[in-house]
Amino acid sequence: MKGIIRTGDKTTGGGQVLSGSSLMVFNGIGVARLGDPVYCPKKGHNNVVIAQGHPHIFR
């Protein structure tokens, strides 16, 4: 089972999840969803979004 990704979580590339759901939270922090924005510090990685996720998580 894969873990839950939440707003503020770090990425493997040194970035961070920028936003998540205000309706679905885990331990008081919004759960990130398919298409939510992610900051990535790597050159050329602009407008990065979460590319994989459960399709039925509330937007």
GROMACS .gro file of C-alpha atoms in nm, residues 20-21 31-37 49-59:
model
   20
   20GLY     CA    1  -0.417   1.957  -0.152
   21SER     CA    2  -0.781   1.903  -0.073
   31VAL     CA    3  -0.444   1.525   0.102
   32ALA     CA    4  -0.277   1.587  -0.235
   33ARG     CA    5  -0.468   1.475  -0.542
   34LEU     CA    6  -0.404   1.394  -0.905
   35GLY     CA    7  -0.324   1.726  -1.077
   36ASP     CA    8  -0.233   1.925  -0.763
   37PRO     CA    9   0.072   2.152  -0.808
   49VAL     CA   10   0.165   1.852  -1.106
   50ILE     CA   11   0.100   1.519  -0.936
   51ALA     CA   12   0.078   1.273  -1.224
   52GLN     CA   13  -0.046   0.960  -1.047
   53GLY     CA   14  -0.314   0.908  -0.789
   54HIS     CA   15  -0.645   0.753  -0.705
   55PRO     CA   16  -0.905   0.881  -0.955
   56HIS     CA   17  -1.185   0.910  -0.696
   57ILE     CA   18  -1.027   1.147  -0.443
   58PHE     CA   19  -1.246   1.457  -0.410
   59ARG     CA   20  -1.132   1.771  -0.592
   0.00000   0.00000   0.00000
